[in-house]
Tab-separated table of C-alpha atoms in Angstrom:
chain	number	residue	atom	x	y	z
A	1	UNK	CA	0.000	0.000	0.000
A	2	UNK	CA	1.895	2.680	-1.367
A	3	UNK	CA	0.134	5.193	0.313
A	4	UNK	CA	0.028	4.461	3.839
A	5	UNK	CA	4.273	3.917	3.302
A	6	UNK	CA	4.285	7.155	2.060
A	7	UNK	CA	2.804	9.042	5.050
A	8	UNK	CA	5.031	6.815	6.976
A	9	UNK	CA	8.148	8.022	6.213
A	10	UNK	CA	7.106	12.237	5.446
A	11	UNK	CA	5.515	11.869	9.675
A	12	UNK	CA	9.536	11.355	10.691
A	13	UNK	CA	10.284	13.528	8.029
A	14	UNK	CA	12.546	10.991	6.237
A	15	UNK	CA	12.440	11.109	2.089
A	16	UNK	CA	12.070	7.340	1.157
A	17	UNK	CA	12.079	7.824	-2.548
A	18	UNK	CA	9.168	7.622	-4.490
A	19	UNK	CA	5.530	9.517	-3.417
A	20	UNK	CA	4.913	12.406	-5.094
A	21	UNK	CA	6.216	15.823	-3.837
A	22	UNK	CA	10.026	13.679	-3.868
A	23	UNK	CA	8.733	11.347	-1.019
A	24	UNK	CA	7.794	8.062	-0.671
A	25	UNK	CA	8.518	4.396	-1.427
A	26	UNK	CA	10.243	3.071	-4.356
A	27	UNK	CA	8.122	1.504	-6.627
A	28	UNK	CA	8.829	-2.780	-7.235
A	29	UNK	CA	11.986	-3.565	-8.973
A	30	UNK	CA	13.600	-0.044	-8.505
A	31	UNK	CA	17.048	0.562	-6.885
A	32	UNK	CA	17.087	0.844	-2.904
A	33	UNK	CA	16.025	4.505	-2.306
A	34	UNK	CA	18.805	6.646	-0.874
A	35	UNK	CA	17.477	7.916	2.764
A	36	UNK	CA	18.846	10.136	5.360
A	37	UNK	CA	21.311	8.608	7.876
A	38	UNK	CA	19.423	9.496	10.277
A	39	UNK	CA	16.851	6.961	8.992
A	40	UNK	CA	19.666	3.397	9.547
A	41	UNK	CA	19.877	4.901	13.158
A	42	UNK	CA	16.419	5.220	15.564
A	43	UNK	CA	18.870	6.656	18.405
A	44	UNK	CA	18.775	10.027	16.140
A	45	UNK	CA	15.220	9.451	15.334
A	46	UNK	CA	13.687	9.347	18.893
A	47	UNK	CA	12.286	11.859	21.461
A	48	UNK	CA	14.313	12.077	24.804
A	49	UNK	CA	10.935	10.856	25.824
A	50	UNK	CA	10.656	7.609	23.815
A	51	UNK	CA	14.387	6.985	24.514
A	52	UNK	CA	13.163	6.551	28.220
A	53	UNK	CA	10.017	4.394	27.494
A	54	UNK	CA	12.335	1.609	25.205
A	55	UNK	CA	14.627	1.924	28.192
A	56	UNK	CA	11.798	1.563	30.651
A	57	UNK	CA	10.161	-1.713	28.827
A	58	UNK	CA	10.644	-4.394	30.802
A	59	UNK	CA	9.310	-2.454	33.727
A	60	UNK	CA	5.782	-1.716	32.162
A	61	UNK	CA	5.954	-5.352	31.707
A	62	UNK	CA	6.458	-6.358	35.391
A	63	UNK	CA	3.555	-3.709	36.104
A	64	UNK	CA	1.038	-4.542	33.452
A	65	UNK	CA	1.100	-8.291	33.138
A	66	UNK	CA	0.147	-9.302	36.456
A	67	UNK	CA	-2.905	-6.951	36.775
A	68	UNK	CA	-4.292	-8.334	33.220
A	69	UNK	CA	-3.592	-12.214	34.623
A	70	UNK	CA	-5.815	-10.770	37.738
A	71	UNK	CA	-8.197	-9.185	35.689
A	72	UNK	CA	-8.368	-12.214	33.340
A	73	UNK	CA	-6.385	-15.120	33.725
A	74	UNK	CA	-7.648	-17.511	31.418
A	75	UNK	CA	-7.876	-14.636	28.453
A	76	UNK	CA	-3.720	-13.903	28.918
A	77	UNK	CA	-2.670	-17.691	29.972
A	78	UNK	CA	-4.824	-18.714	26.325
A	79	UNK	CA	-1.960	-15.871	24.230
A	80	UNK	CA	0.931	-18.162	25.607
A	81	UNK	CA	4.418	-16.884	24.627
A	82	UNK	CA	2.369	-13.749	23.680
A	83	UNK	CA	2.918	-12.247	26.893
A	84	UNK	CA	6.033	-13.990	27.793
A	85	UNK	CA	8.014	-10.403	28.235
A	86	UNK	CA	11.832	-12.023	27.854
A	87	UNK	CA	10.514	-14.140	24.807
A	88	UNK	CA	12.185	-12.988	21.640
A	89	UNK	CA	13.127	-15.357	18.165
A	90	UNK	CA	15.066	-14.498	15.383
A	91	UNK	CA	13.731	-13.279	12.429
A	92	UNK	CA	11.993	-9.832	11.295
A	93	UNK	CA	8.601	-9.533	10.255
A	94	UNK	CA	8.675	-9.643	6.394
A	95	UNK	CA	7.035	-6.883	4.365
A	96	UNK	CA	3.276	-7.906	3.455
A	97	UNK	CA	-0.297	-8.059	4.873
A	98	UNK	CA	-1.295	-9.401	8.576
A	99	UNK	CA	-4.222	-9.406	10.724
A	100	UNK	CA	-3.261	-7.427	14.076
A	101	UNK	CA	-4.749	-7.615	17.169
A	102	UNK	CA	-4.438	-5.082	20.377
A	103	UNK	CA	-4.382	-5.870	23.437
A	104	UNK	CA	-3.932	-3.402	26.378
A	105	UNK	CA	-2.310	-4.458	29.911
A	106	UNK	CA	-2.671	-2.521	32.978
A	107	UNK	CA	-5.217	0.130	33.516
A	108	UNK	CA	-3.969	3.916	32.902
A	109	UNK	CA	-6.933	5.416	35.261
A	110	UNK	CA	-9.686	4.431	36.992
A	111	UNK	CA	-11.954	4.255	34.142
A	112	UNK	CA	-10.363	1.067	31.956
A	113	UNK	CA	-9.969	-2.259	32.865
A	114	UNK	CA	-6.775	-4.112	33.082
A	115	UNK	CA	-6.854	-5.930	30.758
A	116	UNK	CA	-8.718	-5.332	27.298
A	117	UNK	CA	-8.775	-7.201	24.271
A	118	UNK	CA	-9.811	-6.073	20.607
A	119	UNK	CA	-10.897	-8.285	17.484
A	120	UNK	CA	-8.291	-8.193	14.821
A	121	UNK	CA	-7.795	-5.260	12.033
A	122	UNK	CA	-6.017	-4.859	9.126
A	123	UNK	CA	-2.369	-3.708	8.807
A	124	UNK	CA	1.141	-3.750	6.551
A	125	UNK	CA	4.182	-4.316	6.839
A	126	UNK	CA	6.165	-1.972	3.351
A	127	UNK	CA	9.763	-2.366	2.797
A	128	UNK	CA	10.955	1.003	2.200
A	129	UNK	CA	14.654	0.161	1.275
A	130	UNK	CA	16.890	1.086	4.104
A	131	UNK	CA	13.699	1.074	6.805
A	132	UNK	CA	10.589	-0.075	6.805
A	133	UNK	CA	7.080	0.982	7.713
A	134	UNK	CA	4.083	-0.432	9.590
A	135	UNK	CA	0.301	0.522	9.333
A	136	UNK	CA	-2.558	-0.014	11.055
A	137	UNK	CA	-4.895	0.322	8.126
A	138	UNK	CA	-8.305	0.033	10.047
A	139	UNK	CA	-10.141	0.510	13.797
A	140	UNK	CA	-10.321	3.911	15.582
A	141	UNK	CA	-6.573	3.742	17.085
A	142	UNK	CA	-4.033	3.318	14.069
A	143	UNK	CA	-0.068	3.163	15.119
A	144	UNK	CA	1.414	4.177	12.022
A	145	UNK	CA	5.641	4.253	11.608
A	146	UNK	CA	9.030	3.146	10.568
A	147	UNK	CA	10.778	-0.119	11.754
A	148	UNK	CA	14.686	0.304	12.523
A	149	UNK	CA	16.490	-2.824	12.468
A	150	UNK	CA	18.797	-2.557	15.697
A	151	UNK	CA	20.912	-5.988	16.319
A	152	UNK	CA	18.192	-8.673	17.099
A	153	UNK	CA	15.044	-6.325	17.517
A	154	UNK	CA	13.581	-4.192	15.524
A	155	UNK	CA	12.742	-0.652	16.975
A	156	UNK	CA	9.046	1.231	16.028
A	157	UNK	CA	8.994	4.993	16.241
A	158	UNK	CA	5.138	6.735	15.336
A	159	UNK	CA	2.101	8.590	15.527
A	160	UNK	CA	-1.458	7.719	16.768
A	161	UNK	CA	-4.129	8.421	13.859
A	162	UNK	CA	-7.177	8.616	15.546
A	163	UNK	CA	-11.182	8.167	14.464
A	164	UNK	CA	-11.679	9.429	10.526
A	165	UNK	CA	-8.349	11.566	10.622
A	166	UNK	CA	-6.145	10.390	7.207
A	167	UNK	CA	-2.731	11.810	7.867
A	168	UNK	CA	-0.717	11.816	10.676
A	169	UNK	CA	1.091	14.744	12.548
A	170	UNK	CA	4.884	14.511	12.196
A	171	UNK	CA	6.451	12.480	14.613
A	172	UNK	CA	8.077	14.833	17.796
A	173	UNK	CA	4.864	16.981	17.192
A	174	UNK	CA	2.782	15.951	19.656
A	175	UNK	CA	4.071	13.550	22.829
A	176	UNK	CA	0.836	12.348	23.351
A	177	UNK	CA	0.419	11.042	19.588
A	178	UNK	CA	4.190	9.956	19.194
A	179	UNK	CA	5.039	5.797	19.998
A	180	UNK	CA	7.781	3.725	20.535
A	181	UNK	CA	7.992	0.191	20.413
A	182	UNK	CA	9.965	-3.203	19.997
A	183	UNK	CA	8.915	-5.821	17.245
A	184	UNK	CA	9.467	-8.989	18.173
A	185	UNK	CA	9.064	-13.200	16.371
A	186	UNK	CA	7.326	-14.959	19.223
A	187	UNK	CA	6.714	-18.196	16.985
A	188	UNK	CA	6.408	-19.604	13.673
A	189	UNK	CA	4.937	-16.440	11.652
A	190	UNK	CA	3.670	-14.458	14.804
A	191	UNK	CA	5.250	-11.333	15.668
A	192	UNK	CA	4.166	-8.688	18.347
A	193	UNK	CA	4.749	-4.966	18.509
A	194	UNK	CA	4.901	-4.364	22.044
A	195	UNK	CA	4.590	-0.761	22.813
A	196	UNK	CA	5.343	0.683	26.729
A	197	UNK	CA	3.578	3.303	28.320
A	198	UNK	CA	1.572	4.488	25.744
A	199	UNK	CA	-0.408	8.297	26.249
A	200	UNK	CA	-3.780	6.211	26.546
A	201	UNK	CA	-5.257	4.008	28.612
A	202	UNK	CA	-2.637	1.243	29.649
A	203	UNK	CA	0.974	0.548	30.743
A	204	UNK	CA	1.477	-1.576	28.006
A	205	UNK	CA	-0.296	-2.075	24.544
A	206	UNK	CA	0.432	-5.781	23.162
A	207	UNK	CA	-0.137	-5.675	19.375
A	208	UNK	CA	-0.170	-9.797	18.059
A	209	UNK	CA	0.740	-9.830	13.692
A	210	UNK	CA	0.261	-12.724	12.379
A	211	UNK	CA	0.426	-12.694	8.244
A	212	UNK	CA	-2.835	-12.475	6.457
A	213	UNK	CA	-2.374	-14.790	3.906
């Protein structure tokens, strides 16, 4: 989905080759487009803020998981290595379609519960050449990014698109939009974004991709 690539890479402000205005994602069978360093690196990418939350991960781990397995212990002991925090496999999600479902830990405020799970949604994986992006193509709360590859993770950095809105605000605009997150293989063709103290609702937002076709 060329499109939703597209406003992936202009939200960090990153050129990745081929949309029009001299931004956006190569088109199949072109050379690797030629992106900013700053795009190889999510260290130069990243708030001060969302530095701390992928240094604080583990911890909204250790605080969210055992109030969901109160809340509901047969819904998070059914996910399995899911929401096994120190789980991680080799191998990166590969660029294509997947169903994606959310699932938020811990209750940020009185008024959610601790543990909340969602039906699945539609969302992509692009490769963008040097990075890639990830979109949450449907459902009210879309995470929409760039994937750094960083050793044996892979780092997300993004925006929240909210309700109808189409495009999202550059990333750094607005702490309470921005994300950070780790993608992770947690078994054969299952992946999970796992995102730490997000601005809404939990202390940790579990997001389960497994490919759509």
């Amino acid at each position: 989905m060329k499109r939703s690539a597209c406003i992936a890479g202009l939200m960090l402000g990153l050129s990745t080759g081929g949309c029009g205005g001299g931004a956006g994602v190569a088109s199949a069978g072109s050379a690797p487009p030629q992106t900013p360093a700053a795009a190889d690196d999510w260290r130069r990418v990243a708030t001060p803020a969302d530095r701390d939350r992928l240094r604080r991960w583990r911890d909204a781990w250790l605080t969210a998981l055992p109030r969901a397995r109160a809340a509901d212990p047969t819904a998070v002991a059914e996910q399995g290595a899911l929401f096994q925090p120190d789980l991680a496999l080799a191998g990166a999600a590969p660029a294509g379609r997947y169903r994606c479902r959310v699932f938020k830990l811990g209750a940020a405020g009185s008024a959610m519960r601790d543990f909340t799970a969602y039906p699945a949604f539609d969302c992509r994986i692009v490769d963008e050449g040097r990075v890639r992006s990830f979109y949450k193509e449907t459902g009210s709360q879309r995470p929409v990014g760039l994937l750094f590859g960083d050793g044996d993770r892979t780092i997300f950095l993004g925006t929240l698109l909210l309700g109808d809105e189409r495009a999202p605000l550059q990333y750094g605009q607005d702490r309470d939009r921005d994300m950070a997150g780790v993608l992770e293989r947690v078994g054969e063709r299952r992946w999970r974004l796992v995102l730490p103290y997000p601005r809404f609702e939990s202390l940790l937002d579990v997001i389960e991709l497994v490919p759509a076709d």
